[in-house]
XYZ file of C-alpha atoms in Angstrom:
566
model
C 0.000 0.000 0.000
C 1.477 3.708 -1.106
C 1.891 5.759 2.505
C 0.164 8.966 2.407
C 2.303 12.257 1.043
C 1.984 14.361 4.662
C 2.448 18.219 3.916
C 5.284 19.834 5.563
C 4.273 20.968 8.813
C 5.737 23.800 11.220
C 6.179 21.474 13.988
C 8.988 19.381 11.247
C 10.782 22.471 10.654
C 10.681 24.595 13.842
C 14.248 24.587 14.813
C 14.822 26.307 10.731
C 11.976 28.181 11.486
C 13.410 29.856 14.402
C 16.532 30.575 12.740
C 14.476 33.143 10.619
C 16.567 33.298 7.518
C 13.267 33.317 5.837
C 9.460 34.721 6.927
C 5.932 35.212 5.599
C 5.321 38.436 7.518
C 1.511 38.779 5.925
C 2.315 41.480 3.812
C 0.824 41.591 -0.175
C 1.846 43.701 -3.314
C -0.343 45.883 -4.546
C -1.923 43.068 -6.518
C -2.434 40.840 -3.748
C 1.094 39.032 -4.370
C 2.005 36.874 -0.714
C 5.276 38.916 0.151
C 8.436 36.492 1.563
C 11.240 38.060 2.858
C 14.513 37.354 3.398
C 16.354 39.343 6.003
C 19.878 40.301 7.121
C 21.438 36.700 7.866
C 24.847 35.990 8.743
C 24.589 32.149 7.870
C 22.692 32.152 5.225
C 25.465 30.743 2.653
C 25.930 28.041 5.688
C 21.984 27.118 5.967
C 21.813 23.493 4.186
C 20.470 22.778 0.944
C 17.523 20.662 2.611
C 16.790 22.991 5.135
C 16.715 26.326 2.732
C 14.211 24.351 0.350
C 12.039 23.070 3.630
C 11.788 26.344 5.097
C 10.880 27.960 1.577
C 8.189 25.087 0.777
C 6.418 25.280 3.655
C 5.777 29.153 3.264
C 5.290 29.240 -0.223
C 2.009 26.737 0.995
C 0.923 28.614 3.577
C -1.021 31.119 1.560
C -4.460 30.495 -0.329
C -4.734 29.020 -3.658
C -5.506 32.152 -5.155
C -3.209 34.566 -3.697
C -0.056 32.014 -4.951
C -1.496 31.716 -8.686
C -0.634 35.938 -8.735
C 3.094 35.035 -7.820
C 5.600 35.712 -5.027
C 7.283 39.064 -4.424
C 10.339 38.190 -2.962
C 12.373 41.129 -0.513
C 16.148 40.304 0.198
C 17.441 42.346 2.831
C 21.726 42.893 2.104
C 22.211 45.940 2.997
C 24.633 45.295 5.264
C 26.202 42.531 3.199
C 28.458 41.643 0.332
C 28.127 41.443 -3.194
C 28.923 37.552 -2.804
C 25.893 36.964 -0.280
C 23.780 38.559 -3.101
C 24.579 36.495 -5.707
C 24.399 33.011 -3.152
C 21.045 34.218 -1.993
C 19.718 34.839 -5.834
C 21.192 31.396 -7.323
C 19.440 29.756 -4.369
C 16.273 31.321 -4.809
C 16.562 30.536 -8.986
C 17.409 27.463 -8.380
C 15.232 25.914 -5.712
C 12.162 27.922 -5.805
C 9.260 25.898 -5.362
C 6.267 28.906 -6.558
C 5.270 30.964 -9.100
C 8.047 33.837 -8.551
C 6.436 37.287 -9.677
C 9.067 39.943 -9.223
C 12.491 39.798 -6.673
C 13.516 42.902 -4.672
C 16.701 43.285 -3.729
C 18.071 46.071 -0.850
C 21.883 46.148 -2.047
C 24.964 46.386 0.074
C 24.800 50.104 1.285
C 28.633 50.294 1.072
C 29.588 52.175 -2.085
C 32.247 49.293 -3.112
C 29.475 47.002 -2.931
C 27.196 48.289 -4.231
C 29.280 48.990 -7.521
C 30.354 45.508 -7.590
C 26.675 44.426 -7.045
C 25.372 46.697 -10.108
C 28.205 45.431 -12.066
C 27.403 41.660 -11.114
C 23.418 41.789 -11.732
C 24.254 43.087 -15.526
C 26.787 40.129 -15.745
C 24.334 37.606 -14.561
C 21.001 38.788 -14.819
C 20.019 36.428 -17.728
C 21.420 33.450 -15.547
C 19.121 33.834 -12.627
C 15.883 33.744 -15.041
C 13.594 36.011 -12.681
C 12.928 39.422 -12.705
C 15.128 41.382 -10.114
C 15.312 44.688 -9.224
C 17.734 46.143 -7.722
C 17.098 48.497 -4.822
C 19.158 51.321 -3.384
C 17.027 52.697 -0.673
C 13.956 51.808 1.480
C 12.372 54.722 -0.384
C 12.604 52.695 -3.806
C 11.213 49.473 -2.254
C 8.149 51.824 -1.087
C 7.651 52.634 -4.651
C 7.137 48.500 -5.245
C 5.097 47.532 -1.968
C 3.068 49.593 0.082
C 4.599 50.708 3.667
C 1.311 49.009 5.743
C 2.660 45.870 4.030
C 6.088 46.108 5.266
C 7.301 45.070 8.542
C 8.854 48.006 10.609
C 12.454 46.704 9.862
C 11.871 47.985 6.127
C 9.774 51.341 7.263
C 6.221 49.881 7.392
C 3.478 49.764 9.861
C 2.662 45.836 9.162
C 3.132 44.259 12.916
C 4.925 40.950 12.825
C 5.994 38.497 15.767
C 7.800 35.631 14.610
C 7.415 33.831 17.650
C 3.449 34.508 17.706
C 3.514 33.735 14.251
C 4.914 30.554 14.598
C 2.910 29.670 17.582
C -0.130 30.443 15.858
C 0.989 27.709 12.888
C 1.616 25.253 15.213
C -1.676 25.638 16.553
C -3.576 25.841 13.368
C -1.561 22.662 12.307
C -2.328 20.772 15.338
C -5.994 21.523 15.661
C -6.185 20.678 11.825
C -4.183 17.342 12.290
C -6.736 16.456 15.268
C -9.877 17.338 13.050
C -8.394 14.905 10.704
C -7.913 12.018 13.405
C -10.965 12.919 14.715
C -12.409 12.380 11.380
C -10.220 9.084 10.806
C -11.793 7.343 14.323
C -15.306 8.680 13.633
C -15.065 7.230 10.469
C -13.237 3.473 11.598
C -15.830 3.695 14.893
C -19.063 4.280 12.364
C -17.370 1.311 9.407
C -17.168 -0.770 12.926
C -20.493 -0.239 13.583
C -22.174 -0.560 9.983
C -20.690 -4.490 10.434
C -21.504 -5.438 13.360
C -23.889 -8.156 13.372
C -26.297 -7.854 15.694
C -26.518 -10.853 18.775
C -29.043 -13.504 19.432
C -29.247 -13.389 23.266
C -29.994 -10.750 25.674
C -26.699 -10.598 27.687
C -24.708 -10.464 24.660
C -27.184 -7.934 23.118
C -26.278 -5.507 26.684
C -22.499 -6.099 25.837
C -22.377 -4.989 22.652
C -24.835 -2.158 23.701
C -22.493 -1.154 26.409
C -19.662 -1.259 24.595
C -20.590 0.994 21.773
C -21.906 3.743 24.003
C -18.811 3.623 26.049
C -16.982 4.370 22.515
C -19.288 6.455 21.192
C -18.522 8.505 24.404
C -14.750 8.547 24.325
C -15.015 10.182 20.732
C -17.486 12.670 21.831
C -15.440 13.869 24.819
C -12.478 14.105 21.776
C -14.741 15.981 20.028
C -15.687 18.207 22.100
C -11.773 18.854 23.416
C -11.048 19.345 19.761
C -13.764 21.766 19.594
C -12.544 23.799 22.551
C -9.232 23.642 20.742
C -10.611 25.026 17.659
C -12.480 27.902 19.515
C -9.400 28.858 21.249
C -7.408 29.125 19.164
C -10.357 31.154 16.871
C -10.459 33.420 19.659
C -6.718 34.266 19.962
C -6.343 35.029 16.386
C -9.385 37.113 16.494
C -8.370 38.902 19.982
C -5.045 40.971 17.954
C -7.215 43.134 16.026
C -8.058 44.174 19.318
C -5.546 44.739 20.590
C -5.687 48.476 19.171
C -7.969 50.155 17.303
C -5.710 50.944 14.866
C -4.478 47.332 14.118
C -6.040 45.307 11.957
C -5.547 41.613 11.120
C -3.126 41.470 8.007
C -3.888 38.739 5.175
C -2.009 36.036 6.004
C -4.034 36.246 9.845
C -7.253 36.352 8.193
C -6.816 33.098 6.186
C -5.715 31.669 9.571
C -9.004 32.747 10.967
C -10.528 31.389 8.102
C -8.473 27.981 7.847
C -9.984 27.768 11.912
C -13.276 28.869 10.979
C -13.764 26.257 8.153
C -12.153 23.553 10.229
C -14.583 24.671 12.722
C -17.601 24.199 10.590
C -16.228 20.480 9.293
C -15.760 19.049 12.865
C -19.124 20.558 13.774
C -20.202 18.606 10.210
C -18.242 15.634 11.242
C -19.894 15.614 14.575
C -23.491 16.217 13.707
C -23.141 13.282 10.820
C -21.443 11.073 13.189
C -24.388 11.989 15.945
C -27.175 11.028 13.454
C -24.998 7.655 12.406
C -24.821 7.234 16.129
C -28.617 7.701 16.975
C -29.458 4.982 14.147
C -27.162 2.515 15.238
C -27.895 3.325 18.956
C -31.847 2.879 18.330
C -30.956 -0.387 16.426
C -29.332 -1.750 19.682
C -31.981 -0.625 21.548
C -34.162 -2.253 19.848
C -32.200 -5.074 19.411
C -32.061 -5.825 22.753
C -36.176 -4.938 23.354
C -36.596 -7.933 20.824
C -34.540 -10.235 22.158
C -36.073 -9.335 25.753
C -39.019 -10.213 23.968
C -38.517 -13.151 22.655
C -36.670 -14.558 26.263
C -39.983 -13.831 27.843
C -42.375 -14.997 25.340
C -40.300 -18.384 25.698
C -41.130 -18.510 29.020
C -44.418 -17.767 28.582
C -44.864 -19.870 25.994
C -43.860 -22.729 28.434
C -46.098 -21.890 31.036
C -48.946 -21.693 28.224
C -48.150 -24.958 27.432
C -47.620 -26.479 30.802
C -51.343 -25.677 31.570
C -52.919 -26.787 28.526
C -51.253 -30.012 28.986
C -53.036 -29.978 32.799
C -55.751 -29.000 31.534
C -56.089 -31.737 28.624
C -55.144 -33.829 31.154
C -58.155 -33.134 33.654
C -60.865 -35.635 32.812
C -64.187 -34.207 31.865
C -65.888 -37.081 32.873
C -66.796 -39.352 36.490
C -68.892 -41.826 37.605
C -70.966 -39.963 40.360
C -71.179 -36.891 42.275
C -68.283 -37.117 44.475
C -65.918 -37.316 41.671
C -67.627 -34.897 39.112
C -67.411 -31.985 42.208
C -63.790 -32.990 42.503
C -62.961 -32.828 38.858
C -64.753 -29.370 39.107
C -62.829 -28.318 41.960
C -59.022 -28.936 40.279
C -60.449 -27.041 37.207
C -61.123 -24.111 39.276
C -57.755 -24.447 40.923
C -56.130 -24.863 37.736
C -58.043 -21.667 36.214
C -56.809 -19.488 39.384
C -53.447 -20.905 39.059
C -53.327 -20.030 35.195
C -55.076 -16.272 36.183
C -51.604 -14.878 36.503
C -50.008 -16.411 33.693
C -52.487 -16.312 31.425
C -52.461 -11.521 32.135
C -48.825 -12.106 31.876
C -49.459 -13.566 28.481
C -51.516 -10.633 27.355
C -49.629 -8.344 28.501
C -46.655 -9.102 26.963
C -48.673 -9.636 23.618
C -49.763 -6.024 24.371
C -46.267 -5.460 25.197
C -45.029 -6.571 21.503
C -48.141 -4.247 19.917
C -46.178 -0.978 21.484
C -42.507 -2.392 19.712
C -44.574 -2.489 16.666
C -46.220 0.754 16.706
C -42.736 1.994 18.041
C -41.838 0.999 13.703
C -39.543 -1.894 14.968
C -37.353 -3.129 12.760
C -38.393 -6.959 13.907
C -42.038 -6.337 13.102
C -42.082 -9.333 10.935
C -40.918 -11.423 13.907
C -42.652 -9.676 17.011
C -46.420 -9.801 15.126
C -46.707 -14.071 15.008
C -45.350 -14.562 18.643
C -48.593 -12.028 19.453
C -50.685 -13.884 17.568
C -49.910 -16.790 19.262
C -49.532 -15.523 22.820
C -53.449 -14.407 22.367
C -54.265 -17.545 20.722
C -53.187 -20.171 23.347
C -54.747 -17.556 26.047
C -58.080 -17.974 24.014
C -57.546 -21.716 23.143
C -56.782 -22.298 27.114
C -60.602 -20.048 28.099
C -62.411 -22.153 25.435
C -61.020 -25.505 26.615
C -61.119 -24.633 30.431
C -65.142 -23.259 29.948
C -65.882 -26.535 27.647
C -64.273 -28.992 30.086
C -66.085 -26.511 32.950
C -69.656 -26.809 31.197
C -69.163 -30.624 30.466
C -68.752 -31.358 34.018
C -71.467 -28.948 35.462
C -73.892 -30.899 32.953
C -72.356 -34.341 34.081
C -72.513 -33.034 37.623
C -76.671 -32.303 37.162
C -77.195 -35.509 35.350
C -75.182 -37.596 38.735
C -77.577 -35.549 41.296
C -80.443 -36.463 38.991
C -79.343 -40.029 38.788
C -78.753 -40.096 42.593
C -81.975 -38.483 42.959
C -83.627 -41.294 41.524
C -81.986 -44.002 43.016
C -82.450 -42.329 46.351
C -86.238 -42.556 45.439
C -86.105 -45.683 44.193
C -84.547 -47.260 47.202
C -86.938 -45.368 49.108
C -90.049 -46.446 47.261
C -88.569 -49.903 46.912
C -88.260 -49.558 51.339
C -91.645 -48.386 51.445
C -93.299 -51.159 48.998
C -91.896 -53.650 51.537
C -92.707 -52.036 54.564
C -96.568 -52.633 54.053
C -97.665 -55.791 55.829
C -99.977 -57.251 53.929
C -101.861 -58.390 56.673
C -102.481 -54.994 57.681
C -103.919 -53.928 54.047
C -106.734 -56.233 54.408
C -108.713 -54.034 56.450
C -110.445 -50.549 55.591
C -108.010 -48.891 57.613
C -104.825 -50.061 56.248
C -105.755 -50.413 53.067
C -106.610 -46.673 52.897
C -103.060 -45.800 55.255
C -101.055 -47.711 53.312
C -103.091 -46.134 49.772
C -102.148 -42.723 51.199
C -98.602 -43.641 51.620
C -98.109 -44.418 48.223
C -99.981 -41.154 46.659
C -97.813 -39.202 48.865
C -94.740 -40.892 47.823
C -95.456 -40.725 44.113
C -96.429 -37.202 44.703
C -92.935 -36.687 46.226
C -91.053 -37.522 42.741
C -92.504 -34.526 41.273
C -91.356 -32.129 44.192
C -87.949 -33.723 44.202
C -87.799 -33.204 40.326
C -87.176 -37.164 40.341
C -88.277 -37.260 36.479
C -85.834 -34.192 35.613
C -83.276 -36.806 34.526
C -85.273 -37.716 31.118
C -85.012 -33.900 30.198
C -81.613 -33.695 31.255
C -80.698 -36.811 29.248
C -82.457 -35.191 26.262
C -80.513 -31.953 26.937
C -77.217 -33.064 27.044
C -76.936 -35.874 25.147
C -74.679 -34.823 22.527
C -71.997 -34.032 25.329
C -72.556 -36.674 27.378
C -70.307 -40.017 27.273
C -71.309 -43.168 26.680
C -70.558 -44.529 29.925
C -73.019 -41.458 31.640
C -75.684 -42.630 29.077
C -75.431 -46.106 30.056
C -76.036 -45.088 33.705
C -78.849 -42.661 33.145
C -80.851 -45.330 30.874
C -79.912 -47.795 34.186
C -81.509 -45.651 36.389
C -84.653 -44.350 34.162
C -85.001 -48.352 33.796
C -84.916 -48.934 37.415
C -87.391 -45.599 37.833
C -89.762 -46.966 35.500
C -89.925 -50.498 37.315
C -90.294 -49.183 40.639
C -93.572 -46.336 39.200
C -94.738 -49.409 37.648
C -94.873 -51.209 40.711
C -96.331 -48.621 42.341
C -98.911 -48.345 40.116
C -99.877 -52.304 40.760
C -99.753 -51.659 44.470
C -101.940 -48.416 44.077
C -104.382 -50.222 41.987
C -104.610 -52.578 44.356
C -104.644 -51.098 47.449
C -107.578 -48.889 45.251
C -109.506 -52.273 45.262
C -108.932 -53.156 48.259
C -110.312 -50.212 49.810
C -113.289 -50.048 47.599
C -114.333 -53.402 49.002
C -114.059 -52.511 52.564
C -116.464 -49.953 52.176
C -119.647 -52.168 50.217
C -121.998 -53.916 52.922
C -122.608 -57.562 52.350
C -125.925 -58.437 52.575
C -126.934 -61.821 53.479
C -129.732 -63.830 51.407
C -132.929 -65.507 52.936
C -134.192 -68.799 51.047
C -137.079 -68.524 49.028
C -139.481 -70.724 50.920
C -141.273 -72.753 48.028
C -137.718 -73.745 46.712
C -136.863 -74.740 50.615
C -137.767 -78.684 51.519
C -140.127 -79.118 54.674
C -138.381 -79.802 58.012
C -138.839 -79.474 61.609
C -138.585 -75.572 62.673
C -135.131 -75.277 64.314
C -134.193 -72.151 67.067
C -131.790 -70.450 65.400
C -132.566 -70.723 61.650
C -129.604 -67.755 61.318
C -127.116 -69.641 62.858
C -125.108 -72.445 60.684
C -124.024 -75.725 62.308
C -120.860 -73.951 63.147
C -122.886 -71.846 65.615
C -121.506 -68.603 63.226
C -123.689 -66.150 61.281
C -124.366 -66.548 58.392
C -123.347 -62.802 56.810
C -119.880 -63.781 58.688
C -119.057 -66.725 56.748
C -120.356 -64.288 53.228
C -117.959 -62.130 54.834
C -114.894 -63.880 55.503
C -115.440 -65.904 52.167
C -115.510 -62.850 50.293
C -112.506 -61.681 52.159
C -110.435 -64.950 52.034
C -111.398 -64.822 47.889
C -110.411 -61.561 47.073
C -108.128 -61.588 43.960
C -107.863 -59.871 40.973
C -110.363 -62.110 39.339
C -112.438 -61.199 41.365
C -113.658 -58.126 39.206
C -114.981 -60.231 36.356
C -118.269 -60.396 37.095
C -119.356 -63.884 35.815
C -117.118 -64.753 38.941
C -119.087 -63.158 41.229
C -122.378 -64.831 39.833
C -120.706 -68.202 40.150
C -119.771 -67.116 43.751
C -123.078 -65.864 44.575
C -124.954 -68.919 43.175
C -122.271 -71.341 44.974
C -123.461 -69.271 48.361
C -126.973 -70.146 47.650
C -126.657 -73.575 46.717
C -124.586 -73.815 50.680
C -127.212 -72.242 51.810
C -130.127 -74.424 50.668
């Protein structure tokens, strides 16, 4: 790789600087020409090649652009010399020149030998130095080339020159230039750093990187903002000598200085505002970066719990054999719905959370949207399941009462049925106790809601398993055996107790149909000594069946009676 051509800068050269065998005072011809001069010197013949053409480089780049396309006017200063100094000082200047040389002024020796042997050697060798020279004899004459306010007191202008200032104020301009550029250079490195940097998968690292950046991102803006201070400084300095009097004002070369610091000025405060706005897109990005990935850790979790109580809950049976077991199945879905309250809000909330990051114009939008999606729907599939499972077992819980209910009843009737003596039915009395009984017991089913179970079975039926319809067609079996056989014993008791109440009349023998015999004492009597109505009586009673209601029965009865009886 080809290393970057530095310029020559003051801080390379300061020890030839100081010597001062050349300077850039400031001052301009009267068509704006930069002005170098080169004053009394002892040493100049002994200054080194390399360090003449340094020294004369650097200040022939110091001024603008436009001021060095007019040309250099170049002042040598011999008065004091010799004709041989002249001469070394012009063949360097021909010879190693780096500008565009416009005109070359030269004080000669003020000694009247040398200056005759200086106009004689500038016609001898005029052509060989290729640059216009003019030769000066007074400070008078040189005030007829460049204006006195452009002259440094030394040649009998007002133009106010420090060296040392002067080359304190380069150094400063070149350092506060050189740290722009660095700046510049790290901004630039810290933002190509950031541009490919690929973005972590986990939280922690996510915080890392985060960290990391901002911590950089603050060590350049505390550099930037020394640099600025620097800048403004400096700005001010150069700026504070025109007030230094009212009558000074800041010559040429000082005003491009305050404009080189004003225009570096501007580009760090450039630099700075693009690097801010790079910053502030890459910072969001993190930030958002690490929202996701927060995000995704805790829908993970939630996703888990989610998923953890759907699997309880698809694994609480819907169904159970009787009361006991339905209330019990009811009572772990209630304790499962409590325990899933808090997950189930932290679901939602975090699904409401993820609506926010998208309305926030996330850059994960495509991947935060599902993962709400499916946060609400497991929270609604878990509410469906949990109030299906919730209304299956309430319905399997009414249809267990109402099969309890009627085997309750049954037993009960069944209790009751055998409780009546049957001896005790076979008078008025019992007949009509035991009669009353049984209306009052079937009248109980109704008030219990015994018979609710058909409509329930009727109701439900499409949830209801196959084992729960097996036992409600048991029971309305065993409730329709046990009405039926209270329907036999009310019929009969019915009978009974219609009996009881109709007199028996006995029958007297017609007397032509009777044969003659002796008159006896007690023609009511039998030969049992018993009346007669009491044996119709007790033979009615000991014959009472159910056949006993056809009535060709009773006629054969009845005829049977009178054929005893004759």
């Amino acid at each position: 790789m080809q290393q970057e051509i530095r310029p020559l800068l003051a801080m390379d050269i300061i020890e030839q600087l100081h010597r001062q065998f050349a300077l850039l005072s400031g001052g301009r011809g009267k068509d704006g020409a930069p002005i170098i001069t080169f004053p009394e010197y002892s040493g100049f013949s002994e200054v080194p090649e390399e360090d003449f053409l340094n020294v004369v480089t650097y200040l022939t780049s110091i001024p603008s652009l436009d001021a060095a396309s007019i040309g250099f006017i170049i002042i040598i200063d011999r008065r004091k010399d010799k004709w041989s100094s002249v001469k070394a000082s012009l063949s360097r200047i021909a010879g190693a020149f780096p500008g565009n040389l416009q005109l070359v002024l030269v004080l000669r020796p003020s000694r009247f030998f040398q200056r005759t042997i200086a106009d004689i050697g500038i016609k001898l060798h005029k052509d060989d130095f290729k640059m216009k020279i003019v030769m000066l004899n007074s400070l008078s004459d040189l005030h007829g080339y460049v204006d006195k306010s452009q002259l440094t007191q030394e040649f009998g202008g007002s133009l106010e020159y420090s060296h040392s200032q002067w080359i304190h104020h380069r150094t400063a301009i070149e350092n506060f230039a050189l740290t722009v550029k660095t700046t510049a250079q790290l901004l630039q490195r810290f933002g190509m750093e950031l541009a490919e940097t690929e973005l972590p998968n986990d939280v922690q690292s996510t915080k890392d990187l985060l960290t990391a950046h901002t911590d950089k991102h603050n060590n350049l803006k505390d550099e930037l903002k020394l640099a600025l201070r620097q800048g403004s400084t400096l700005f001010t300095c150069i700026k504070d000598q025109a007030a230094k009097s009212e009558n000074h004002k800041l010559n040429p070369d000082e005003m491009e200085n305050q404009t080189t610091v004003e225009r570096l000025l501007a580009q760090l405060d450039e630099t700075e505002n693009a690097f801010e706005q790079f910053w502030s897109t890459h910072h969001l990005k993190l930030e958002q970066c690490l929202q996701l990935r927060h995000f995704e850790q805790d829908f993970r979790e939630v996703k888990v719990s989610l998923d953890t109580l759907m699997d309880s809950l698809k694994g609480l049976s819907d169904t159970g054999d009787c009361v006991a077991r339905v209330e019990h199945l009811l009572k772990e879905l209630k304790a499962l719905e409590e325990k899933a309250q808090s997950t189930l809000e932290k679901a939602q909330l975090h699904a409401m959370h993820g609506d926010q990051l998208i309305q926030s114009n996330h850059y994960a939008v495509d991947s935060i949207r599902p993962k709400c999606v499916e946060l609400r729907r497991v929270c609604d599939d878990f509410s469906n399941e949990a109030k299906k499972k919730s209304d299956v077992l309430s319905k399997a819980l009414h249809i267990h009462m109402g099969i309890e209910k009627v085997n309750q009843w049954c037993e009960s009737g069944i209790f009751l049925l055998a409780s009546q003596a049957v001896d005790k039915c076979q008078s008025q009395e019992g007949a009509e106790s035991a009669l009353t009984d049984i209306e009052h017991f079937l009248e109980s089913a109704e008030k219990n809601h015994v018979t609710e179970l058909r409509n329930l079975h009727k109701q439900y039926e499409v949830v209801l398993s196959e084992d729960i319809k097996g036992n409600i067609l048991k029971a309305l079996k065993r409730l329709e055996d046990v009405q039926e056989m209270f329907e036999k014993r009310h019929v009969s008791l019915k009978r009974l107790s219609a009996k009881q109440t109709r007199p028996i009349q006995p029958v007297a023998p017609r007397p032509e149909s009777s044969p003659k015999r002796p008159t006896q004492k007690n023609p009511t009597r039998t030969s049992g000594g018993q009346p007669l109505a009491r044996k119709l009586s007790d033979n009615a009673n000991s014959n009472k069946q159910p056949s006993e209601s056809d009535p060709n029965n009773k006629k054969k009865n009845i005829r049977k009676t009178k054929g005893g009886i004759k």
